[in-house]
Short mmCIF file of C-alpha atoms and ligand atoms in Angstrom, two decimals:
data_model
loop_
_atom_site.label_atom_id
_atom_site.label_comp_id
_atom_site.label_asym_id
_atom_site.label_seq_id
_atom_site.Cartn_x
_atom_site.Cartn_y
_atom_site.Cartn_z
CA UNK A 1 -12.52 -54.03 42.75
CA UNK A 2 -10.75 -56.74 44.77
CA UNK A 3 -12.74 -59.14 46.90
CA UNK A 4 -12.13 -61.96 49.37
CA UNK A 5 -13.55 -65.43 48.77
CA UNK A 6 -13.67 -67.56 51.93
CA UNK A 7 -14.82 -71.15 52.36
CA UNK A 8 -15.73 -71.57 56.00
CA UNK A 9 -15.86 -74.43 58.46
CA UNK A 10 -12.20 -75.21 59.15
CA UNK A 11 -10.84 -74.90 62.70
CA UNK A 12 -7.79 -72.61 62.95
CA UNK A 13 -4.35 -74.03 63.71
CA UNK A 14 -1.06 -72.16 63.85
CA UNK A 15 0.78 -69.02 64.94
CA UNK A 16 0.44 -65.35 64.04
CA UNK A 17 3.02 -62.69 64.84
CA UNK A 18 1.31 -59.35 65.49
CA UNK A 19 2.82 -56.18 63.94
CA UNK A 20 2.96 -52.60 65.30
CA UNK A 21 -0.37 -50.97 66.18
CA UNK A 22 -2.01 -48.94 63.40
CA UNK A 23 -3.47 -46.52 65.96
CA UNK A 24 -0.06 -45.93 67.45
CA UNK A 25 1.98 -45.79 64.24
CA UNK A 26 -0.34 -43.14 62.73
CA UNK A 27 0.08 -40.89 65.77
CA UNK A 28 3.84 -41.45 65.96
CA UNK A 29 4.15 -40.57 62.26
CA UNK A 30 2.38 -37.28 63.01
CA UNK A 31 4.73 -36.74 65.97
CA UNK A 32 7.77 -37.12 63.67
CA UNK A 33 7.16 -33.51 62.60
CA UNK A 34 8.11 -32.35 66.11
CA UNK A 35 11.81 -32.86 65.35
CA UNK A 36 14.02 -31.93 62.41
CA UNK A 37 16.03 -35.05 63.20
CA UNK A 38 15.50 -38.39 61.50
CA UNK A 39 12.99 -40.83 62.97
CA UNK A 40 12.81 -44.55 62.25
CA UNK A 41 9.81 -46.60 63.34
CA UNK A 42 10.26 -50.39 63.37
CA UNK A 43 7.62 -53.10 62.93
CA UNK A 44 5.25 -50.85 60.95
CA UNK A 45 2.42 -52.78 59.30
CA UNK A 46 2.00 -52.65 55.51
CA UNK A 47 -1.50 -51.15 55.54
CA UNK A 48 -3.08 -48.38 53.49
CA UNK A 49 -3.64 -45.99 56.42
CA UNK A 50 0.13 -45.89 56.96
CA UNK A 51 0.69 -45.27 53.23
CA UNK A 52 -1.86 -42.42 53.31
CA UNK A 53 -0.18 -40.82 56.33
CA UNK A 54 3.21 -41.09 54.61
CA UNK A 55 1.72 -39.41 51.52
CA UNK A 56 0.44 -36.55 53.69
CA UNK A 57 3.89 -36.12 55.28
CA UNK A 58 5.46 -36.02 51.79
CA UNK A 59 2.94 -33.36 50.73
CA UNK A 60 4.12 -31.30 53.71
CA UNK A 61 7.70 -31.50 52.46
CA UNK A 62 8.96 -34.35 54.64
CA UNK A 63 11.06 -37.16 53.14
CA UNK A 64 9.81 -40.65 53.97
CA UNK A 65 11.12 -44.08 53.08
CA UNK A 66 10.26 -47.67 53.86
CA UNK A 67 12.56 -50.70 54.07
CA UNK A 68 10.67 -53.83 55.02
CA UNK A 69 8.89 -53.04 58.30
CA UNK A 70 11.04 -49.98 59.01
CA UNK A 71 9.64 -46.55 58.13
CA UNK A 72 11.91 -43.47 58.20
CA UNK A 73 10.73 -39.86 58.28
CA UNK A 74 12.99 -36.85 57.83
CA UNK A 75 11.04 -33.62 58.35
CA UNK A 76 14.03 -31.26 58.13
CA UNK A 77 12.63 -29.90 54.88
CA UNK A 78 9.06 -29.49 56.04
CA UNK A 79 7.56 -26.57 54.13
CA UNK A 80 3.78 -26.88 54.03
CA UNK A 81 1.38 -26.42 56.88
CA UNK A 82 -1.77 -27.26 54.95
CA UNK A 83 -3.20 -30.74 54.88
CA UNK A 84 -4.95 -31.12 51.53
CA UNK A 85 -8.65 -31.91 51.73
CA UNK A 86 -8.54 -35.04 49.62
CA UNK A 87 -6.03 -36.83 51.81
CA UNK A 88 -7.34 -35.44 55.11
CA UNK A 89 -10.82 -36.76 54.47
CA UNK A 90 -9.30 -40.16 53.68
CA UNK A 91 -7.71 -40.39 57.06
CA UNK A 92 -9.09 -39.52 60.44
CA UNK A 93 -5.61 -39.35 61.90
CA UNK A 94 -4.70 -36.34 59.75
CA UNK A 95 -6.28 -34.33 62.56
CA UNK A 96 -3.39 -35.47 64.76
CA UNK A 97 -1.12 -33.44 62.50
CA UNK A 98 -2.75 -30.29 63.86
CA UNK A 99 -0.87 -30.50 67.14
CA UNK A 100 2.50 -31.41 65.69
CA UNK A 101 2.29 -28.76 62.93
CA UNK A 102 1.36 -26.09 65.48
CA UNK A 103 4.30 -27.06 67.66
CA UNK A 104 6.78 -27.13 64.79
CA UNK A 105 5.55 -24.36 62.46
CA UNK A 106 3.24 -22.37 64.76
CA UNK A 107 0.47 -22.65 62.20
CA UNK A 108 -1.64 -25.33 60.54
CA UNK A 109 -4.45 -25.56 58.06
CA UNK A 110 -6.31 -28.87 58.15
CA UNK A 111 -9.38 -29.88 56.20
CA UNK A 112 -12.27 -30.86 58.41
CA UNK A 113 -11.74 -34.64 58.73
CA UNK A 114 -14.78 -36.35 57.23
CA UNK A 115 -17.11 -38.28 59.44
CA UNK A 116 -17.14 -41.89 58.44
CA UNK A 117 -19.19 -45.03 58.47
CA UNK A 118 -19.11 -45.35 62.24
CA UNK A 119 -20.24 -41.89 63.31
CA UNK A 120 -20.00 -38.13 63.06
CA UNK A 121 -16.45 -38.02 64.49
CA UNK A 122 -16.63 -34.40 65.75
CA UNK A 123 -13.48 -32.53 66.75
CA UNK A 124 -14.99 -30.04 69.22
CA UNK A 125 -12.88 -31.42 72.09
CA UNK A 126 -9.68 -31.01 70.04
CA UNK A 127 -10.57 -27.40 69.21
CA UNK A 128 -11.72 -26.49 72.76
CA UNK A 129 -8.39 -27.73 74.14
CA UNK A 130 -6.38 -25.83 71.53
CA UNK A 131 -8.27 -22.62 72.37
CA UNK A 132 -7.48 -23.13 76.08
CA UNK A 133 -3.81 -23.24 75.02
CA UNK A 134 -4.20 -19.86 73.32
CA UNK A 135 -4.27 -21.22 69.75
CA UNK A 136 -6.20 -18.89 67.42
CA UNK A 137 -8.64 -20.91 65.30
CA UNK A 138 -10.68 -19.84 62.27
CA UNK A 139 -13.02 -22.40 60.72
CA UNK A 140 -14.09 -21.61 57.18
CA UNK A 141 -14.79 -23.30 53.85
CA UNK A 142 -14.30 -26.73 55.41
CA UNK A 143 -10.83 -25.86 56.65
CA UNK A 144 -9.56 -25.23 60.16
CA UNK A 145 -6.96 -22.48 60.15
CA UNK A 146 -4.85 -22.40 63.35
CA UNK A 147 -2.12 -20.08 64.65
CA UNK A 148 -0.17 -20.89 67.81
CA UNK A 149 2.27 -17.96 67.92
CA UNK A 150 0.61 -16.84 71.15
CA UNK A 151 0.04 -20.32 72.60
CA UNK A 152 0.85 -20.90 76.28
CA UNK A 153 0.79 -23.76 78.78
CA UNK A 154 -2.55 -24.37 80.49
CA UNK A 155 -4.54 -26.75 82.69
CA UNK A 156 -7.17 -28.38 80.43
CA UNK A 157 -10.19 -30.54 81.25
CA UNK A 158 -11.54 -32.68 78.40
CA UNK A 159 -15.33 -33.17 78.17
CA UNK A 160 -14.72 -36.76 77.03
CA UNK A 161 -11.54 -38.91 77.22
CA UNK A 162 -11.04 -38.64 73.46
CA UNK A 163 -8.00 -40.58 72.18
CA UNK A 164 -7.31 -38.22 69.29
CA UNK A 165 -7.85 -35.06 71.29
CA UNK A 166 -5.53 -36.31 74.06
CA UNK A 167 -2.82 -37.11 71.50
CA UNK A 168 -3.26 -33.84 69.62
CA UNK A 169 -3.10 -31.72 72.77
CA UNK A 170 -0.05 -33.54 74.15
CA UNK A 171 1.77 -32.82 70.88
CA UNK A 172 0.70 -29.17 71.02
CA UNK A 173 2.13 -28.77 74.55
CA UNK A 174 5.63 -30.28 74.14
CA UNK A 175 7.35 -26.93 73.48
CA UNK A 176 5.05 -24.64 75.51
CA UNK A 177 6.99 -22.95 78.32
CA UNK A 178 6.01 -24.10 81.80
CA UNK A 179 3.78 -27.03 82.69
CA UNK A 180 0.56 -28.04 80.92
CA UNK A 181 -1.95 -30.49 82.38
CA UNK A 182 -4.61 -32.46 80.49
CA UNK A 183 -7.36 -33.91 82.71
CA UNK A 184 -10.01 -36.54 81.90
CA UNK A 185 -7.71 -37.72 79.13
CA UNK A 186 -7.81 -41.06 77.32
CA UNK A 187 -5.87 -43.94 78.94
CA UNK A 188 -5.43 -46.17 75.87
CA UNK A 189 -2.06 -47.99 75.48
CA UNK A 190 -1.47 -45.90 72.34
CA UNK A 191 -1.35 -42.79 74.55
CA UNK A 192 1.34 -44.40 76.73
CA UNK A 193 3.20 -45.31 73.53
CA UNK A 194 3.09 -41.68 72.37
CA UNK A 195 4.44 -40.52 75.75
CA UNK A 196 7.31 -43.03 75.57
CA UNK A 197 8.08 -42.00 72.00
CA UNK A 198 8.09 -38.27 72.80
CA UNK A 199 10.24 -38.80 75.91
CA UNK A 200 12.69 -40.87 73.83
CA UNK A 201 12.98 -37.74 71.65
CA UNK A 202 13.71 -35.57 74.72
CA UNK A 203 10.22 -34.45 75.77
CA UNK A 204 9.01 -34.36 79.38
CA UNK A 205 5.60 -36.04 79.42
CA UNK A 206 4.22 -38.03 82.36
CA UNK A 207 0.97 -39.61 83.51
CA UNK A 208 -0.09 -41.29 80.27
CA UNK A 209 -2.32 -44.29 81.10
CA UNK A 210 -3.85 -42.37 83.99
CA UNK A 211 -6.55 -39.71 83.67
CA UNK A 212 -4.09 -36.83 84.07
CA UNK A 213 -1.14 -36.13 81.75
CA UNK A 214 1.48 -33.49 82.59
CA UNK A 215 3.75 -31.95 79.96
CA UNK A 216 6.74 -29.79 80.85
CA UNK A 217 7.77 -27.70 77.83
CA UNK A 218 11.26 -28.30 76.38
CA UNK A 219 13.23 -26.42 73.72
CA UNK A 220 13.71 -29.07 71.09
CA UNK A 221 13.27 -32.77 70.29
CA UNK A 222 15.88 -34.97 68.57
CA UNK A 223 15.52 -37.88 66.15
CA UNK A 224 15.03 -41.42 67.44
CA UNK A 225 14.53 -45.08 66.51
CA UNK A 226 11.43 -46.57 68.08
CA UNK A 227 9.29 -49.73 68.05
CA UNK A 228 5.54 -49.08 68.53
CA UNK A 229 3.38 -51.34 70.71
CA UNK A 230 1.74 -54.36 69.03
CA UNK A 231 -1.74 -53.97 67.55
CA UNK A 232 -4.17 -55.06 70.28
CA UNK A 233 -7.17 -54.78 67.92
CA UNK A 234 -5.66 -57.02 65.24
CA UNK A 235 -4.66 -59.48 68.00
CA UNK A 236 -8.16 -59.35 69.49
CA UNK A 237 -9.71 -59.91 66.06
CA UNK A 238 -7.78 -63.20 65.67
CA UNK A 239 -8.54 -64.36 69.22
CA UNK A 240 -12.23 -63.95 68.39
CA UNK A 241 -11.58 -65.77 65.09
CA UNK A 242 -10.32 -68.78 67.07
CA UNK A 243 -13.42 -68.66 69.29
CA UNK A 244 -15.70 -68.55 66.21
CA UNK A 245 -13.98 -71.37 64.26
CA UNK A 246 -12.61 -73.54 67.05
CA UNK A 247 -9.02 -74.84 67.00
CA UNK A 248 -5.75 -73.54 68.46
CA UNK A 249 -3.90 -70.28 67.85
CA UNK A 250 -0.75 -68.77 69.32
CA UNK A 251 -0.26 -65.02 68.95
CA UNK A 252 3.27 -63.68 69.44
CA UNK A 253 4.46 -60.09 69.91
CA UNK A 254 1.32 -59.19 71.88
CA UNK A 255 0.77 -57.52 75.25
CA UNK A 256 -1.89 -59.62 77.05
CA UNK A 257 -2.63 -56.74 79.43
CA UNK A 258 -3.88 -54.66 76.50
CA UNK A 259 -6.50 -57.36 75.82
CA UNK A 260 -7.63 -58.05 79.38
CA UNK A 261 -11.22 -56.84 78.76
CA UNK A 262 -11.61 -59.22 75.78
CA UNK A 263 -9.94 -62.16 77.55
CA UNK A 264 -12.28 -61.64 80.50
CA UNK A 265 -15.30 -61.78 78.15
CA UNK A 266 -14.47 -64.86 76.04
CA UNK A 267 -16.42 -67.86 77.44
CA UNK A 268 -14.13 -69.89 79.70
CA UNK A 269 -16.11 -73.09 79.15
CA UNK A 270 -14.97 -73.36 75.52
CA UNK A 271 -11.98 -70.99 75.24
CA UNK A 272 -8.83 -71.92 77.16
CA UNK A 273 -6.51 -68.90 77.12
CA UNK A 274 -2.92 -68.96 78.38
CA UNK A 275 -0.92 -65.72 78.54
CA UNK A 276 2.85 -65.34 78.71
CA UNK A 277 4.87 -62.09 78.63
CA UNK A 278 4.42 -61.40 74.91
CA UNK A 279 2.35 -64.39 73.80
CA UNK A 280 -1.25 -65.56 74.02
CA UNK A 281 -2.31 -69.13 73.33
CA UNK A 282 -5.99 -69.91 72.81
CA UNK A 283 -7.60 -73.33 72.42
CA UNK A 284 -11.32 -73.35 71.56
CA UNK A 285 -13.48 -76.46 71.47
CA UNK A 286 -17.19 -76.56 70.80
CA UNK A 287 -19.82 -73.88 70.35
CA UNK A 288 -19.34 -70.85 72.62
CA UNK A 289 -22.04 -69.92 75.10
CA UNK A 290 -23.47 -66.47 74.43
CA UNK A 291 -21.95 -63.60 76.39
CA UNK A 292 -24.98 -62.09 78.20
CA UNK A 293 -23.84 -58.49 77.72
CA UNK A 294 -20.95 -56.57 76.10
CA UNK A 295 -20.79 -52.76 76.58
CA UNK A 296 -18.08 -50.81 74.78
CA UNK A 297 -16.42 -48.08 76.80
CA UNK A 298 -13.14 -46.25 77.22
CA UNK A 299 -9.94 -48.17 77.99
CA UNK A 300 -9.44 -50.37 79.96
CA UNK A 301 -13.08 -51.30 79.30
CA UNK A 302 -14.19 -53.31 76.27
CA UNK A 303 -12.89 -51.54 73.11
CA UNK A 304 -15.31 -50.24 70.49
CA UNK A 305 -12.84 -51.45 67.84
CA UNK A 306 -13.63 -55.08 68.80
CA UNK A 307 -17.39 -54.59 69.09
CA UNK A 308 -18.43 -55.88 65.66
CA UNK A 309 -16.02 -58.80 65.97
CA UNK A 310 -17.47 -59.95 69.33
CA UNK A 311 -21.00 -59.36 67.99
CA UNK A 312 -20.16 -61.69 65.09
CA UNK A 313 -19.08 -64.36 67.58
CA UNK A 314 -22.44 -63.96 69.34
CA UNK A 315 -24.33 -64.65 66.09
CA UNK A 316 -23.21 -68.31 66.27
CA UNK A 317 -23.00 -68.68 70.06
CA UNK A 318 -25.50 -70.63 72.13
CA UNK A 319 -28.07 -68.24 73.62
CA UNK A 320 -28.90 -64.54 73.46
CA UNK A 321 -26.46 -61.64 73.86
CA UNK A 322 -26.88 -57.88 74.22
CA UNK A 323 -24.20 -55.68 72.67
CA UNK A 324 -24.20 -51.96 73.56
CA UNK A 325 -22.05 -49.51 71.57
CA UNK A 326 -21.43 -46.49 73.80
CA UNK A 327 -18.65 -44.78 71.86
CA UNK A 328 -19.82 -44.26 68.28
CA UNK A 329 -23.35 -43.56 67.04
CA UNK A 330 -23.56 -45.91 64.08
CA UNK A 331 -21.19 -48.80 64.58
CA UNK A 332 -23.77 -51.50 63.70
CA UNK A 333 -23.49 -50.91 59.92
CA UNK A 334 -22.27 -54.49 59.39
CA UNK A 335 -25.39 -56.09 60.89
CA UNK A 336 -27.39 -56.05 57.60
CA UNK A 337 -24.52 -57.97 55.99
CA UNK A 338 -24.53 -60.53 58.81
CA UNK A 339 -28.32 -60.91 58.38
CA UNK A 340 -27.66 -61.93 54.74
CA UNK A 341 -25.57 -64.80 56.19
CA UNK A 342 -28.45 -65.98 58.38
CA UNK A 343 -27.62 -64.14 61.61
CA UNK A 344 -30.47 -63.13 63.96
CA UNK A 345 -29.71 -59.60 65.22
CA UNK A 346 -32.09 -56.79 66.18
CA UNK A 347 -30.64 -53.29 66.44
CA UNK A 348 -32.32 -50.49 68.37
CA UNK A 349 -30.18 -47.34 68.62
CA UNK A 350 -26.99 -48.20 70.46
CA UNK A 351 -28.17 -51.70 71.45
CA UNK A 352 -28.08 -54.92 69.41
CA UNK A 353 -29.81 -58.09 70.60
CA UNK A 354 -28.16 -61.18 69.10
CA UNK A 355 -29.85 -64.61 69.13
CA UNK A 356 -27.24 -67.26 68.34
CA UNK A 357 -27.88 -69.60 65.39
CA UNK A 358 -26.23 -73.00 64.82
CA UNK A 359 -24.25 -71.67 61.89
CA UNK A 360 -24.09 -68.89 59.32
CA UNK A 361 -24.37 -69.51 55.57
CA UNK A 362 -21.90 -68.16 53.05
CA UNK A 363 -23.22 -65.19 51.05
CA UNK A 364 -22.09 -62.20 48.99
CA UNK A 365 -21.54 -59.31 51.44
CA UNK A 366 -19.89 -55.86 51.46
CA UNK A 367 -17.49 -54.31 53.94
CA UNK A 368 -18.74 -50.90 55.17
CA UNK A 369 -15.82 -49.97 57.44
CA UNK A 370 -12.52 -51.31 58.70
CA UNK A 371 -13.54 -53.37 61.73
CA UNK A 372 -16.89 -54.34 60.23
CA UNK A 373 -15.04 -55.70 57.20
CA UNK A 374 -12.73 -57.73 59.44
CA UNK A 375 -15.83 -59.09 61.17
CA UNK A 376 -17.25 -60.28 57.84
CA UNK A 377 -13.99 -62.20 57.34
CA UNK A 378 -14.57 -63.85 60.73
CA UNK A 379 -18.15 -64.68 59.72
CA UNK A 380 -16.93 -66.18 56.44
CA UNK A 381 -14.38 -68.29 58.33
CA UNK A 382 -17.13 -70.10 60.25
CA UNK A 383 -20.00 -69.99 57.71
CA UNK A 384 -21.07 -73.05 55.73
CA UNK A 385 -20.13 -72.69 52.07
CA UNK A 386 -18.56 -69.73 50.31
CA UNK A 387 -18.60 -66.06 51.34
CA UNK A 388 -17.60 -63.28 48.94
CA UNK A 389 -16.68 -59.94 50.52
CA UNK A 390 -16.67 -56.75 48.40
CA UNK A 391 -15.18 -53.32 49.19
CA UNK A 392 -12.26 -54.92 50.95
CA UNK A 393 -10.24 -51.69 50.64
CA UNK A 394 -11.81 -50.90 54.03
CA UNK A 395 -10.06 -53.96 55.50
CA UNK A 396 -6.75 -53.12 53.84
CA UNK A 397 -6.66 -49.95 55.95
CA UNK A 398 -5.79 -51.91 59.08
CA UNK A 399 -5.04 -55.58 58.32
CA UNK A 400 -1.81 -56.47 56.59
CA UNK A 401 -1.71 -59.27 54.00
CA UNK A 402 -4.86 -60.99 55.28
CA UNK A 403 -4.70 -63.80 52.71
CA UNK A 404 -1.28 -65.09 53.76
CA UNK A 405 -1.86 -64.48 57.48
CA UNK A 406 -5.15 -66.43 57.52
CA UNK A 407 -4.03 -69.11 55.03
CA UNK A 408 -1.10 -69.79 57.40
CA UNK A 409 -3.59 -70.81 60.12
CA UNK A 410 -5.66 -73.02 57.82
CA UNK A 411 -8.33 -70.61 56.54
CA UNK A 412 -9.48 -71.23 52.96
CA UNK A 413 -9.27 -67.62 51.71
CA UNK A 414 -8.47 -66.13 48.30
CA UNK A 415 -8.18 -62.50 47.16
CA UNK A 416 -9.26 -61.84 43.56
C1 LIG B 1 -9.39 -43.37 67.89
O1 LIG B 1 -10.29 -42.57 67.14
C2 LIG B 1 -9.09 -44.58 67.01
N1 LIG B 1 -8.48 -44.13 65.76
C3 LIG B 1 -10.38 -45.34 66.69
O2 LIG B 1 -10.03 -46.50 65.94
C4 LIG B 1 -11.02 -45.77 68.01
O3 LIG B 1 -12.25 -46.39 67.73
C5 LIG B 1 -11.25 -44.53 68.91
O4 LIG B 1 -10.00 -43.84 69.10
C6 LIG B 1 -11.83 -44.91 70.26
O5 LIG B 1 -10.97 -45.79 70.92
C7 LIG B 1 -7.16 -43.81 65.75
O6 LIG B 1 -6.48 -43.85 66.76
C8 LIG B 1 -6.58 -43.41 64.43
P1 LIG B 1 -12.13 -40.60 70.06
P2 LIG B 1 -10.66 -41.09 67.67
O7 LIG B 1 -11.78 -39.18 69.84
O8 LIG B 1 -9.51 -40.48 68.35
C9 LIG B 1 -16.24 -38.37 70.56
C10 LIG B 1 -10.16 -48.05 64.16
O9 LIG B 1 -11.02 -48.83 63.79
N2 LIG B 1 -15.50 -37.14 70.27
O10 LIG B 1 -11.55 -41.31 71.24
O11 LIG B 1 -11.31 -40.36 66.56
C11 LIG B 1 -16.34 -39.26 69.34
O12 LIG B 1 -17.44 -38.89 68.54
C12 LIG B 1 -10.54 -46.64 64.60
O13 LIG B 1 -8.93 -48.31 64.23
C13 LIG B 1 -16.16 -35.92 70.39
O14 LIG B 1 -17.34 -35.85 70.71
O15 LIG B 1 -11.79 -41.44 68.75
C14 LIG B 1 -16.55 -40.61 69.96
O16 LIG B 1 -17.91 -40.73 70.32
C15 LIG B 1 -12.04 -46.41 64.50
N3 LIG B 1 -15.47 -34.77 70.13
C16 LIG B 1 -15.72 -40.54 71.27
O17 LIG B 1 -15.49 -39.15 71.50
C17 LIG B 1 -14.13 -34.79 69.78
O18 LIG B 1 -13.56 -33.71 69.57
C18 LIG B 1 -14.38 -41.24 71.18
O19 LIG B 1 -13.71 -40.73 70.06
C19 LIG B 1 -13.48 -36.05 69.67
C20 LIG B 1 -14.19 -37.20 69.93
#
């Protein structure tokens, strides 16, 4: 099994160009099924979640190809409507295929997406919304069998602003006659990206980014070329990396607005951040003061996907910090690994109390999930001595070519 070996203690220096957002690309790949025309997505990151989604599309009878950062999907020959269990459990986003398969083929059979290291990941809000749209659903033997031949437009209220449920339901509504409304929906930038993508294909979706999305049914969607938004979580991970190690970093191909909650939280006394239209420059000198409290919440609040990264920064900041994880039940799985490196963190339910130490010590640690793994890389970058990180397949799901990206900004990292 591959591992990362990192020798910490060097300030960062250099530039990183951010690629397309994993959590947008995966949804847009699912949305490709909505047209029998050809779709090309530019700036797609080379990460395993994208490869898994492409494999699922191929299993459904679509033809996919990749040239550099361009991914092309041709779903003219789509034949299957069943997402195989093995692949579905590998990828949470396979559930997004439910909506696009129902719209295109009027039926779908998806394996129950497995929970994962960060929580149960229920899909009750997805299913409740589909039922409101008149989709017939039978759940048995770990599969969800859906039929949308009698589906109709509706006015839906979500119990929680779930990102996946919002995306799934929007895709289910694109061809439903009349006007559908989804209330209390997620406002993440990836939802706005999906709206822009669908409208570029001829859909009539409006309101994304607000709490109410309206979809007017159309007959058909046509193929398109599209560039997804940059990955705000990858960008945020590296901003926090600069704060942890000190030094100067310039991120290009970013949307600073998507990171406003993180930028507001990074200590101004040691982190000087300058934003331009699609660039962020950060200069960090000295040990950060602890951030008294970070609470994850729905966009535009502080994102759960940056929680472990900001917690890792707190482990070496000056003072005590309280980190509250309000979105997922068990997103503190990386704390035991940080304790091995000398961190001082006490977890009680959804709250972690972090007492900053002068520095972490390199150790042998294991990634337990995608963002937790990325956080161990950040810890290794600032720790004294050598850190070895196992199970780095978790990190490969969402971070492209980590070794060359981080080596280019002065990090002593090897993959063996
Ligand atoms: C998306 O997951 C992202 N994944 C996650 O990123 C991200 O953490 C999450 O949104 C929140 O921003 C992708 O886009 C592929 P949710 P999703 O439905 O859609 C509860 C990463 O690291 N809920 O918004 O699965 C759920 O348990 C990943 O890139 C229900 O109760 O998240 C959670 O507490 C991790 N019932 C909350 O809502 C449902 O039917 C938010 O989940 C659905 C969700």
